[in-house]
Amino acid sequence: MVSEIPSKGLLLRVLPPSLYAGRAKFLLERSILVYSRAWLVFASGALEPLFYLLAFQIGFGRLVGEVVGPGGQVMGYVAFVAPGLLAASAMNGAVFDSTYNVFFRFRYAKLYDAMLATPIGPLDIALGEIGFAVLRGALYSTAFVAVMGTMGLLTSPWAVLLLPAAILTSFGFAAVGMGCATFLRSTSQFDYIQLVLMPMFLFSTTFYPLSVYPEALQYVVSCLPLYHGIELMRGLATGFVSWSMLGHLAYLLTMAAAGLWLASTRLHKMLLR
């Protein structure tokens, strides 16, 4: 008679219990309960990119007219900008939660020290916190996609993949953001985060195509993570799907994996050694 072996996930089979115990869902549940009565925080974060989009639709978009989009196709300026603002919305929602909130839980509340005294590992903490940051970015992105649909900006069948692309973008930025948050030592160092995010928002082809830059700067811009999220979503929104989009996808997946490794490694090094 063959004995029945209890089923375990792949990570539980491979990783040591001190690193991962398969309890990340409990951190996600905790975060949901904490924010269940603070829904206005999510509403306020979703409004900023929506105001941008409405401003371009009502005002600035009428002055610019048409621009050259992916594949050389001519398109309205609002339709060109909308995927960029969607990617920025996914980025902002994820980064805010995975940096500011993680920093205070890590440095001041000492929440992770208490968690690691239970059967929870650093990778559980990283997955749980990043998961909630991704959920926050997904909520912002869902609201934005709904507005895009209402404004008639979703004209391609590929647009159904915009939300998964936004979630992947959130995952990448949330993972890297949490890893970076473990290096911060004071609240004044949050300025460094804004020093990175704001130029990336402005120059990652959010408002104009890559071709406007000199050739040397085009290589620099194409290395920015937000650029890959924007180009992936812009291609899906316009229906211009090419093999180059696999490169954007691979970049974001690699970014997410590297950020997850960094966050869990830093927590293990600083709290368990």
PDB file of C-alpha atoms in Angstrom:
ATOM      1  CA  MET A   1       0.000   0.000   0.000  1.00  0.00           C
ATOM      2  CA  VAL A   2       1.464   3.344  -1.039  1.00  0.00           C
ATOM      3  CA  SER A   3       1.518   5.910   1.751  1.00  0.00           C
ATOM      4  CA  GLU A   4      -0.036   9.245   0.945  1.00  0.00           C
ATOM      5  CA  ILE A   5       2.487  12.109   0.845  1.00  0.00           C
ATOM      6  CA  PRO A   6       1.178  15.504   1.850  1.00  0.00           C
ATOM      7  CA  SER A   7       1.301  17.961  -1.007  1.00  0.00           C
ATOM      8  CA  LYS A   8       3.700  20.885  -0.726  1.00  0.00           C
ATOM      9  CA  GLY A   9       4.437  23.810  -2.940  1.00  0.00           C
ATOM     10  CA  LEU A  10       7.661  23.952  -4.925  1.00  0.00           C
ATOM     11  CA  LEU A  11       9.170  26.664  -2.728  1.00  0.00           C
ATOM     12  CA  LEU A  12       8.461  24.643   0.427  1.00  0.00           C
ATOM     13  CA  ARG A  13      10.271  21.674  -1.107  1.00  0.00           C
ATOM     14  CA  VAL A  14      13.325  23.664  -2.194  1.00  0.00           C
ATOM     15  CA  LEU A  15      13.848  26.463   0.334  1.00  0.00           C
ATOM     16  CA  PRO A  16      14.817  26.025   3.988  1.00  0.00           C
ATOM     17  CA  PRO A  17      12.104  26.697   6.617  1.00  0.00           C
ATOM     18  CA  SER A  18      14.158  29.593   8.028  1.00  0.00           C
ATOM     19  CA  LEU A  19      13.696  31.430   4.729  1.00  0.00           C
ATOM     20  CA  TYR A  20      10.202  30.433   3.616  1.00  0.00           C
ATOM     21  CA  ALA A  21       7.347  28.751   5.504  1.00  0.00           C
ATOM     22  CA  GLY A  22       4.489  29.180   3.037  1.00  0.00           C
ATOM     23  CA  ARG A  23       2.638  31.732   5.182  1.00  0.00           C
ATOM     24  CA  ALA A  24       2.828  34.835   3.007  1.00  0.00           C
ATOM     25  CA  LYS A  25      -0.961  34.877   2.661  1.00  0.00           C
ATOM     26  CA  PHE A  26      -1.318  35.776   6.334  1.00  0.00           C
ATOM     27  CA  LEU A  27       0.656  38.992   5.824  1.00  0.00           C
ATOM     28  CA  LEU A  28      -1.535  39.837   2.869  1.00  0.00           C
ATOM     29  CA  GLU A  29      -4.621  39.196   4.983  1.00  0.00           C
ATOM     30  CA  ARG A  30      -3.238  41.416   7.744  1.00  0.00           C
ATOM     31  CA  SER A  31      -2.658  44.317   5.355  1.00  0.00           C
ATOM     32  CA  ILE A  32      -6.165  43.990   3.927  1.00  0.00           C
ATOM     33  CA  LEU A  33      -7.655  44.112   7.431  1.00  0.00           C
ATOM     34  CA  VAL A  34      -5.555  47.148   8.379  1.00  0.00           C
ATOM     35  CA  TYR A  35      -6.680  49.099   5.312  1.00  0.00           C
ATOM     36  CA  SER A  36     -10.280  47.894   5.321  1.00  0.00           C
ATOM     37  CA  ARG A  37     -11.338  51.132   7.038  1.00  0.00           C
ATOM     38  CA  ALA A  38      -8.907  53.377   5.186  1.00  0.00           C
ATOM     39  CA  TRP A  39     -10.316  53.052   1.666  1.00  0.00           C
ATOM     40  CA  LEU A  40      -9.981  56.816   1.114  1.00  0.00           C
ATOM     41  CA  VAL A  41      -6.211  56.310   0.899  1.00  0.00           C
ATOM     42  CA  PHE A  42      -6.719  54.153  -2.181  1.00  0.00           C
ATOM     43  CA  ALA A  43      -9.245  56.554  -3.689  1.00  0.00           C
ATOM     44  CA  SER A  44      -6.877  59.514  -3.375  1.00  0.00           C
ATOM     45  CA  GLY A  45      -4.042  57.595  -5.018  1.00  0.00           C
ATOM     46  CA  ALA A  46      -6.204  56.635  -7.984  1.00  0.00           C
ATOM     47  CA  LEU A  47      -7.411  60.183  -8.619  1.00  0.00           C
ATOM     48  CA  GLU A  48      -4.079  61.806  -9.518  1.00  0.00           C
ATOM     49  CA  PRO A  49      -3.463  59.947 -12.825  1.00  0.00           C
ATOM     50  CA  LEU A  50      -7.147  60.264 -13.667  1.00  0.00           C
ATOM     51  CA  PHE A  51      -6.899  64.043 -13.340  1.00  0.00           C
ATOM     52  CA  TYR A  52      -3.885  63.952 -15.664  1.00  0.00           C
ATOM     53  CA  LEU A  53      -5.869  62.016 -18.251  1.00  0.00           C
ATOM     54  CA  LEU A  54      -8.878  64.303 -18.035  1.00  0.00           C
ATOM     55  CA  ALA A  55      -6.644  67.370 -18.307  1.00  0.00           C
ATOM     56  CA  PHE A  56      -5.126  66.049 -21.516  1.00  0.00           C
ATOM     57  CA  GLN A  57      -8.544  65.109 -22.882  1.00  0.00           C
ATOM     58  CA  ILE A  58     -10.143  68.478 -22.167  1.00  0.00           C
ATOM     59  CA  GLY A  59      -7.249  70.895 -22.580  1.00  0.00           C
ATOM     60  CA  PHE A  60      -3.726  70.065 -23.697  1.00  0.00           C
ATOM     61  CA  GLY A  61      -4.703  67.186 -25.968  1.00  0.00           C
ATOM     62  CA  ARG A  62      -6.658  69.533 -28.218  1.00  0.00           C
ATOM     63  CA  LEU A  63      -3.568  71.679 -28.759  1.00  0.00           C
ATOM     64  CA  VAL A  64      -1.253  68.824 -29.691  1.00  0.00           C
ATOM     65  CA  GLY A  65      -3.599  66.929 -31.989  1.00  0.00           C
ATOM     66  CA  GLU A  66      -2.075  63.750 -33.431  1.00  0.00           C
ATOM     67  CA  VAL A  67       1.294  62.101 -32.807  1.00  0.00           C
ATOM     68  CA  VAL A  68       3.178  59.128 -34.222  1.00  0.00           C
ATOM     69  CA  GLY A  69       2.609  56.045 -32.098  1.00  0.00           C
ATOM     70  CA  PRO A  70       3.974  52.466 -32.138  1.00  0.00           C
ATOM     71  CA  GLY A  71       4.820  51.154 -35.580  1.00  0.00           C
ATOM     72  CA  GLY A  72       4.570  54.618 -37.103  1.00  0.00           C
ATOM     73  CA  GLN A  73       0.790  54.766 -36.850  1.00  0.00           C
ATOM     74  CA  VAL A  74      -0.787  58.195 -36.375  1.00  0.00           C
ATOM     75  CA  MET A  75      -2.968  58.454 -33.286  1.00  0.00           C
ATOM     76  CA  GLY A  76      -4.558  61.027 -31.029  1.00  0.00           C
ATOM     77  CA  TYR A  77      -2.367  62.483 -28.312  1.00  0.00           C
ATOM     78  CA  VAL A  78      -4.686  61.406 -25.494  1.00  0.00           C
ATOM     79  CA  ALA A  79      -4.656  57.809 -26.753  1.00  0.00           C
ATOM     80  CA  PHE A  80      -0.853  58.011 -26.864  1.00  0.00           C
ATOM     81  CA  VAL A  81      -0.477  59.370 -23.328  1.00  0.00           C
ATOM     82  CA  ALA A  82      -3.090  57.151 -21.624  1.00  0.00           C
ATOM     83  CA  PRO A  83      -0.998  53.906 -21.549  1.00  0.00           C
ATOM     84  CA  GLY A  84       1.940  55.872 -20.150  1.00  0.00           C
ATOM     85  CA  LEU A  85      -0.187  57.275 -17.349  1.00  0.00           C
ATOM     86  CA  LEU A  86      -1.554  53.785 -16.688  1.00  0.00           C
ATOM     87  CA  ALA A  87       1.983  52.447 -16.238  1.00  0.00           C
ATOM     88  CA  ALA A  88       2.842  55.404 -13.993  1.00  0.00           C
ATOM     89  CA  SER A  89      -0.281  54.741 -11.921  1.00  0.00           C
ATOM     90  CA  ALA A  90       0.738  51.112 -11.426  1.00  0.00           C
ATOM     91  CA  MET A  91       4.247  52.219 -10.468  1.00  0.00           C
ATOM     92  CA  ASN A  92       3.162  54.880  -7.981  1.00  0.00           C
ATOM     93  CA  GLY A  93       0.659  52.657  -6.198  1.00  0.00           C
ATOM     94  CA  ALA A  94       3.182  49.864  -5.769  1.00  0.00           C
ATOM     95  CA  VAL A  95       6.185  52.011  -4.813  1.00  0.00           C
ATOM     96  CA  PHE A  96       4.332  54.049  -2.204  1.00  0.00           C
ATOM     97  CA  ASP A  97       3.225  50.981  -0.279  1.00  0.00           C
ATOM     98  CA  SER A  98       6.458  49.023  -0.636  1.00  0.00           C
ATOM     99  CA  THR A  99       8.736  51.872   0.463  1.00  0.00           C
ATOM    100  CA  TYR A 100       7.029  54.261   2.900  1.00  0.00           C
ATOM    101  CA  ASN A 101       4.920  51.686   4.720  1.00  0.00           C
ATOM    102  CA  VAL A 102       7.621  49.011   4.725  1.00  0.00           C
ATOM    103  CA  PHE A 103      10.164  51.483   6.080  1.00  0.00           C
ATOM    104  CA  PHE A 104       8.064  52.397   9.122  1.00  0.00           C
ATOM    105  CA  ARG A 105       7.177  48.776   9.845  1.00  0.00           C
ATOM    106  CA  PHE A 106      10.829  47.817   9.535  1.00  0.00           C
ATOM    107  CA  ARG A 107      12.599  50.690  11.325  1.00  0.00           C
ATOM    108  CA  TYR A 108      10.105  51.965  13.893  1.00  0.00           C
ATOM    109  CA  ALA A 109       7.269  49.507  14.537  1.00  0.00           C
ATOM    110  CA  LYS A 110       9.720  46.550  14.494  1.00  0.00           C
ATOM    111  CA  LEU A 111       6.862  44.528  13.052  1.00  0.00           C
ATOM    112  CA  TYR A 112       9.084  42.184  11.091  1.00  0.00           C
ATOM    113  CA  ASP A 113      11.163  41.310  14.151  1.00  0.00           C
ATOM    114  CA  ALA A 114       7.981  40.094  15.820  1.00  0.00           C
ATOM    115  CA  MET A 115       6.891  38.188  12.723  1.00  0.00           C
ATOM    116  CA  LEU A 116      10.213  36.370  12.439  1.00  0.00           C
ATOM    117  CA  ALA A 117       9.772  35.118  16.004  1.00  0.00           C
ATOM    118  CA  THR A 118       6.858  33.057  14.624  1.00  0.00           C
ATOM    119  CA  PRO A 119       6.943  30.334  11.922  1.00  0.00           C
ATOM    120  CA  ILE A 120       7.336  32.986   9.197  1.00  0.00           C
ATOM    121  CA  GLY A 121      10.446  33.492   7.084  1.00  0.00           C
ATOM    122  CA  PRO A 122      11.927  36.548   5.327  1.00  0.00           C
ATOM    123  CA  LEU A 123      10.613  35.386   1.968  1.00  0.00           C
ATOM    124  CA  ASP A 124       7.109  35.104   3.454  1.00  0.00           C
ATOM    125  CA  ILE A 125       7.360  38.731   4.601  1.00  0.00           C
ATOM    126  CA  ALA A 126       8.666  39.874   1.222  1.00  0.00           C
ATOM    127  CA  LEU A 127       5.954  38.028  -0.696  1.00  0.00           C
ATOM    128  CA  GLY A 128       3.196  39.234   1.628  1.00  0.00           C
ATOM    129  CA  GLU A 129       4.209  42.899   1.573  1.00  0.00           C
ATOM    130  CA  ILE A 130       4.937  42.920  -2.136  1.00  0.00           C
ATOM    131  CA  GLY A 131       1.640  41.139  -2.770  1.00  0.00           C
ATOM    132  CA  PHE A 132      -0.318  43.875  -1.029  1.00  0.00           C
ATOM    133  CA  ALA A 133       1.627  46.586  -2.866  1.00  0.00           C
ATOM    134  CA  VAL A 134       0.758  44.847  -6.133  1.00  0.00           C
ATOM    135  CA  LEU A 135      -2.880  44.709  -5.045  1.00  0.00           C
ATOM    136  CA  ARG A 136      -2.794  48.446  -4.436  1.00  0.00           C
ATOM    137  CA  GLY A 137      -1.241  49.101  -7.827  1.00  0.00           C
ATOM    138  CA  ALA A 138      -3.811  46.794  -9.431  1.00  0.00           C
ATOM    139  CA  LEU A 139      -6.693  48.742  -7.877  1.00  0.00           C
ATOM    140  CA  TYR A 140      -5.278  52.018  -9.203  1.00  0.00           C
ATOM    141  CA  SER A 141      -4.791  50.448 -12.629  1.00  0.00           C
ATOM    142  CA  THR A 142      -8.305  48.984 -12.709  1.00  0.00           C
ATOM    143  CA  ALA A 143      -9.827  52.397 -12.069  1.00  0.00           C
ATOM    144  CA  PHE A 144      -7.642  53.910 -14.772  1.00  0.00           C
ATOM    145  CA  VAL A 145      -8.490  51.236 -17.362  1.00  0.00           C
ATOM    146  CA  ALA A 146     -12.182  51.741 -16.618  1.00  0.00           C
ATOM    147  CA  VAL A 147     -11.849  55.467 -17.341  1.00  0.00           C
ATOM    148  CA  MET A 148      -9.914  54.723 -20.536  1.00  0.00           C
ATOM    149  CA  GLY A 149     -12.759  52.488 -21.659  1.00  0.00           C
ATOM    150  CA  THR A 150     -15.339  55.142 -20.813  1.00  0.00           C
ATOM    151  CA  MET A 151     -13.393  57.685 -22.881  1.00  0.00           C
ATOM    152  CA  GLY A 152     -13.236  55.339 -25.873  1.00  0.00           C
ATOM    153  CA  LEU A 153      -9.471  54.832 -25.704  1.00  0.00           C
ATOM    154  CA  LEU A 154      -9.581  51.011 -25.754  1.00  0.00           C
ATOM    155  CA  THR A 155      -9.928  50.196 -29.437  1.00  0.00           C
ATOM    156  CA  SER A 156      -7.840  47.026 -29.736  1.00  0.00           C
ATOM    157  CA  PRO A 157      -8.759  43.479 -28.615  1.00  0.00           C
ATOM    158  CA  TRP A 158      -5.259  43.293 -27.084  1.00  0.00           C
ATOM    159  CA  ALA A 159      -6.373  45.900 -24.551  1.00  0.00           C
ATOM    160  CA  VAL A 160      -7.763  43.075 -22.376  1.00  0.00           C
ATOM    161  CA  LEU A 161      -4.124  42.412 -21.416  1.00  0.00           C
ATOM    162  CA  LEU A 162      -3.555  45.938 -20.139  1.00  0.00           C
ATOM    163  CA  LEU A 163      -4.490  45.051 -16.578  1.00  0.00           C
ATOM    164  CA  PRO A 164      -2.171  41.983 -16.390  1.00  0.00           C
ATOM    165  CA  ALA A 165       0.628  44.145 -17.816  1.00  0.00           C
ATOM    166  CA  ALA A 166      -0.077  46.798 -15.177  1.00  0.00           C
ATOM    167  CA  ILE A 167       0.001  44.150 -12.435  1.00  0.00           C
ATOM    168  CA  LEU A 168       3.364  42.894 -13.679  1.00  0.00           C
ATOM    169  CA  THR A 169       4.680  46.467 -13.683  1.00  0.00           C
ATOM    170  CA  SER A 170       3.424  46.903 -10.122  1.00  0.00           C
ATOM    171  CA  PHE A 171       5.107  43.666  -9.106  1.00  0.00           C
ATOM    172  CA  GLY A 172       8.463  44.771 -10.495  1.00  0.00           C
ATOM    173  CA  PHE A 173       8.401  48.177  -8.842  1.00  0.00           C
ATOM    174  CA  ALA A 174       7.012  46.824  -5.553  1.00  0.00           C
ATOM    175  CA  ALA A 175       9.753  44.204  -5.290  1.00  0.00           C
ATOM    176  CA  VAL A 176      12.571  46.643  -6.046  1.00  0.00           C
ATOM    177  CA  GLY A 177      10.948  49.298  -3.840  1.00  0.00           C
ATOM    178  CA  MET A 178      10.830  46.985  -0.833  1.00  0.00           C
ATOM    179  CA  GLY A 179      14.435  45.968  -1.358  1.00  0.00           C
ATOM    180  CA  CYS A 180      15.510  49.610  -1.508  1.00  0.00           C
ATOM    181  CA  ALA A 181      13.433  50.490   1.577  1.00  0.00           C
ATOM    182  CA  THR A 182      15.655  48.244   3.701  1.00  0.00           C
ATOM    183  CA  PHE A 183      18.634  50.494   2.897  1.00  0.00           C
ATOM    184  CA  LEU A 184      16.938  53.699   4.105  1.00  0.00           C
ATOM    185  CA  ARG A 185      17.927  54.918   7.563  1.00  0.00           C
ATOM    186  CA  SER A 186      15.835  58.085   7.981  1.00  0.00           C
ATOM    187  CA  THR A 187      12.712  59.674   6.569  1.00  0.00           C
ATOM    188  CA  SER A 188      14.783  62.372   4.869  1.00  0.00           C
ATOM    189  CA  GLN A 189      16.153  59.725   2.515  1.00  0.00           C
ATOM    190  CA  PHE A 190      12.722  59.333   0.921  1.00  0.00           C
ATOM    191  CA  ASP A 191      13.795  62.302  -1.195  1.00  0.00           C
ATOM    192  CA  TYR A 192      16.083  59.905  -3.040  1.00  0.00           C
ATOM    193  CA  ILE A 193      13.061  57.853  -4.058  1.00  0.00           C
ATOM    194  CA  GLN A 194      11.326  60.907  -5.489  1.00  0.00           C
ATOM    195  CA  LEU A 195      14.591  61.886  -7.169  1.00  0.00           C
ATOM    196  CA  VAL A 196      14.363  58.648  -9.129  1.00  0.00           C
ATOM    197  CA  LEU A 197      10.613  58.405  -9.683  1.00  0.00           C
ATOM    198  CA  MET A 198       9.880  61.914 -10.928  1.00  0.00           C
ATOM    199  CA  PRO A 199      12.457  62.029 -13.773  1.00  0.00           C
ATOM    200  CA  MET A 200      11.463  58.481 -14.739  1.00  0.00           C
ATOM    201  CA  PHE A 201       7.819  59.568 -14.921  1.00  0.00           C
ATOM    202  CA  LEU A 202       8.661  62.577 -17.076  1.00  0.00           C
ATOM    203  CA  PHE A 203      11.213  61.079 -19.460  1.00  0.00           C
ATOM    204  CA  SER A 204      10.210  57.410 -19.957  1.00  0.00           C
ATOM    205  CA  THR A 205       8.164  58.253 -23.107  1.00  0.00           C
ATOM    206  CA  THR A 206       5.117  58.982 -20.965  1.00  0.00           C
ATOM    207  CA  PHE A 207       4.320  62.183 -22.849  1.00  0.00           C
ATOM    208  CA  TYR A 208       6.307  61.899 -26.076  1.00  0.00           C
ATOM    209  CA  PRO A 209       7.897  59.139 -28.200  1.00  0.00           C
ATOM    210  CA  LEU A 210      11.468  57.909 -27.841  1.00  0.00           C
ATOM    211  CA  SER A 211      12.401  59.353 -31.230  1.00  0.00           C
ATOM    212  CA  VAL A 212      12.427  62.928 -29.869  1.00  0.00           C
ATOM    213  CA  TYR A 213      15.628  62.190 -27.925  1.00  0.00           C
ATOM    214  CA  PRO A 214      19.140  62.290 -29.387  1.00  0.00           C
ATOM    215  CA  GLU A 215      20.388  58.805 -30.209  1.00  0.00           C
ATOM    216  CA  ALA A 216      22.705  58.629 -27.189  1.00  0.00           C
ATOM    217  CA  LEU A 217      19.882  59.487 -24.792  1.00  0.00           C
ATOM    218  CA  GLN A 218      17.584  56.946 -26.403  1.00  0.00           C
ATOM    219  CA  TYR A 219      19.788  54.159 -25.041  1.00  0.00           C
ATOM    220  CA  VAL A 220      19.645  55.691 -21.567  1.00  0.00           C
ATOM    221  CA  VAL A 221      15.855  56.039 -21.613  1.00  0.00           C
ATOM    222  CA  SER A 222      15.423  52.481 -22.916  1.00  0.00           C
ATOM    223  CA  CYS A 223      17.157  51.220 -19.763  1.00  0.00           C
ATOM    224  CA  LEU A 224      14.564  52.772 -17.446  1.00  0.00           C
ATOM    225  CA  PRO A 225      12.093  50.223 -16.010  1.00  0.00           C
ATOM    226  CA  LEU A 226       9.051  52.453 -16.480  1.00  0.00           C
ATOM    227  CA  TYR A 227       9.883  52.749 -20.191  1.00  0.00           C
ATOM    228  CA  HIS A 228       9.408  49.005 -20.628  1.00  0.00           C
ATOM    229  CA  GLY A 229       6.085  49.065 -18.803  1.00  0.00           C
ATOM    230  CA  ILE A 230       4.866  51.973 -20.924  1.00  0.00           C
ATOM    231  CA  GLU A 231       5.948  50.457 -24.225  1.00  0.00           C
ATOM    232  CA  LEU A 232       4.359  47.133 -23.335  1.00  0.00           C
ATOM    233  CA  MET A 233       1.033  48.775 -22.456  1.00  0.00           C
ATOM    234  CA  ARG A 234       1.126  51.190 -25.378  1.00  0.00           C
ATOM    235  CA  GLY A 235       1.566  48.313 -27.796  1.00  0.00           C
ATOM    236  CA  LEU A 236      -1.367  46.453 -26.246  1.00  0.00           C
ATOM    237  CA  ALA A 237      -3.592  49.547 -26.190  1.00  0.00           C
ATOM    238  CA  THR A 238      -2.951  50.368 -29.851  1.00  0.00           C
ATOM    239  CA  GLY A 239      -2.937  46.796 -31.122  1.00  0.00           C
ATOM    240  CA  PHE A 240       0.658  47.034 -32.369  1.00  0.00           C
ATOM    241  CA  VAL A 241       1.985  43.725 -31.034  1.00  0.00           C
ATOM    242  CA  SER A 242       5.528  42.756 -32.050  1.00  0.00           C
ATOM    243  CA  TRP A 243       8.300  40.442 -30.894  1.00  0.00           C
ATOM    244  CA  SER A 244      10.018  43.371 -29.192  1.00  0.00           C
ATOM    245  CA  MET A 245       7.313  43.242 -26.544  1.00  0.00           C
ATOM    246  CA  LEU A 246       8.829  39.986 -25.299  1.00  0.00           C
ATOM    247  CA  GLY A 247      11.918  41.997 -24.406  1.00  0.00           C
ATOM    248  CA  HIS A 248       9.828  44.404 -22.322  1.00  0.00           C
ATOM    249  CA  LEU A 249       8.123  41.442 -20.670  1.00  0.00           C
ATOM    250  CA  ALA A 250      11.442  39.754 -19.882  1.00  0.00           C
ATOM    251  CA  TYR A 251      12.809  42.987 -18.413  1.00  0.00           C
ATOM    252  CA  LEU A 252       9.874  43.363 -16.011  1.00  0.00           C
ATOM    253  CA  LEU A 253       9.982  39.687 -14.978  1.00  0.00           C
ATOM    254  CA  THR A 254      13.706  39.912 -14.288  1.00  0.00           C
ATOM    255  CA  MET A 255      13.174  43.112 -12.327  1.00  0.00           C
ATOM    256  CA  ALA A 256      10.486  41.471 -10.192  1.00  0.00           C
ATOM    257  CA  ALA A 257      12.629  38.393  -9.486  1.00  0.00           C
ATOM    258  CA  ALA A 258      15.692  40.475  -8.632  1.00  0.00           C
ATOM    259  CA  GLY A 259      13.694  42.762  -6.340  1.00  0.00           C
ATOM    260  CA  LEU A 260      12.112  39.814  -4.523  1.00  0.00           C
ATOM    261  CA  TRP A 261      15.518  38.243  -3.992  1.00  0.00           C
ATOM    262  CA  LEU A 262      16.965  41.540  -2.742  1.00  0.00           C
ATOM    263  CA  ALA A 263      14.124  42.180  -0.287  1.00  0.00           C
ATOM    264  CA  SER A 264      14.161  38.697   1.235  1.00  0.00           C
ATOM    265  CA  THR A 265      17.957  38.607   1.394  1.00  0.00           C
ATOM    266  CA  ARG A 266      18.144  41.972   3.131  1.00  0.00           C
ATOM    267  CA  LEU A 267      15.528  40.978   5.715  1.00  0.00           C
ATOM    268  CA  HIS A 268      17.348  37.725   6.399  1.00  0.00           C
ATOM    269  CA  LYS A 269      20.697  39.473   6.752  1.00  0.00           C
ATOM    270  CA  MET A 270      19.506  42.323   8.983  1.00  0.00           C
ATOM    271  CA  LEU A 271      17.034  40.492  11.240  1.00  0.00           C
ATOM    272  CA  LEU A 272      18.251  36.908  11.488  1.00  0.00           C
ATOM    273  CA  ARG A 273      22.041  37.228  11.576  1.00  0.00           C
TER     274      ARG A 273
END
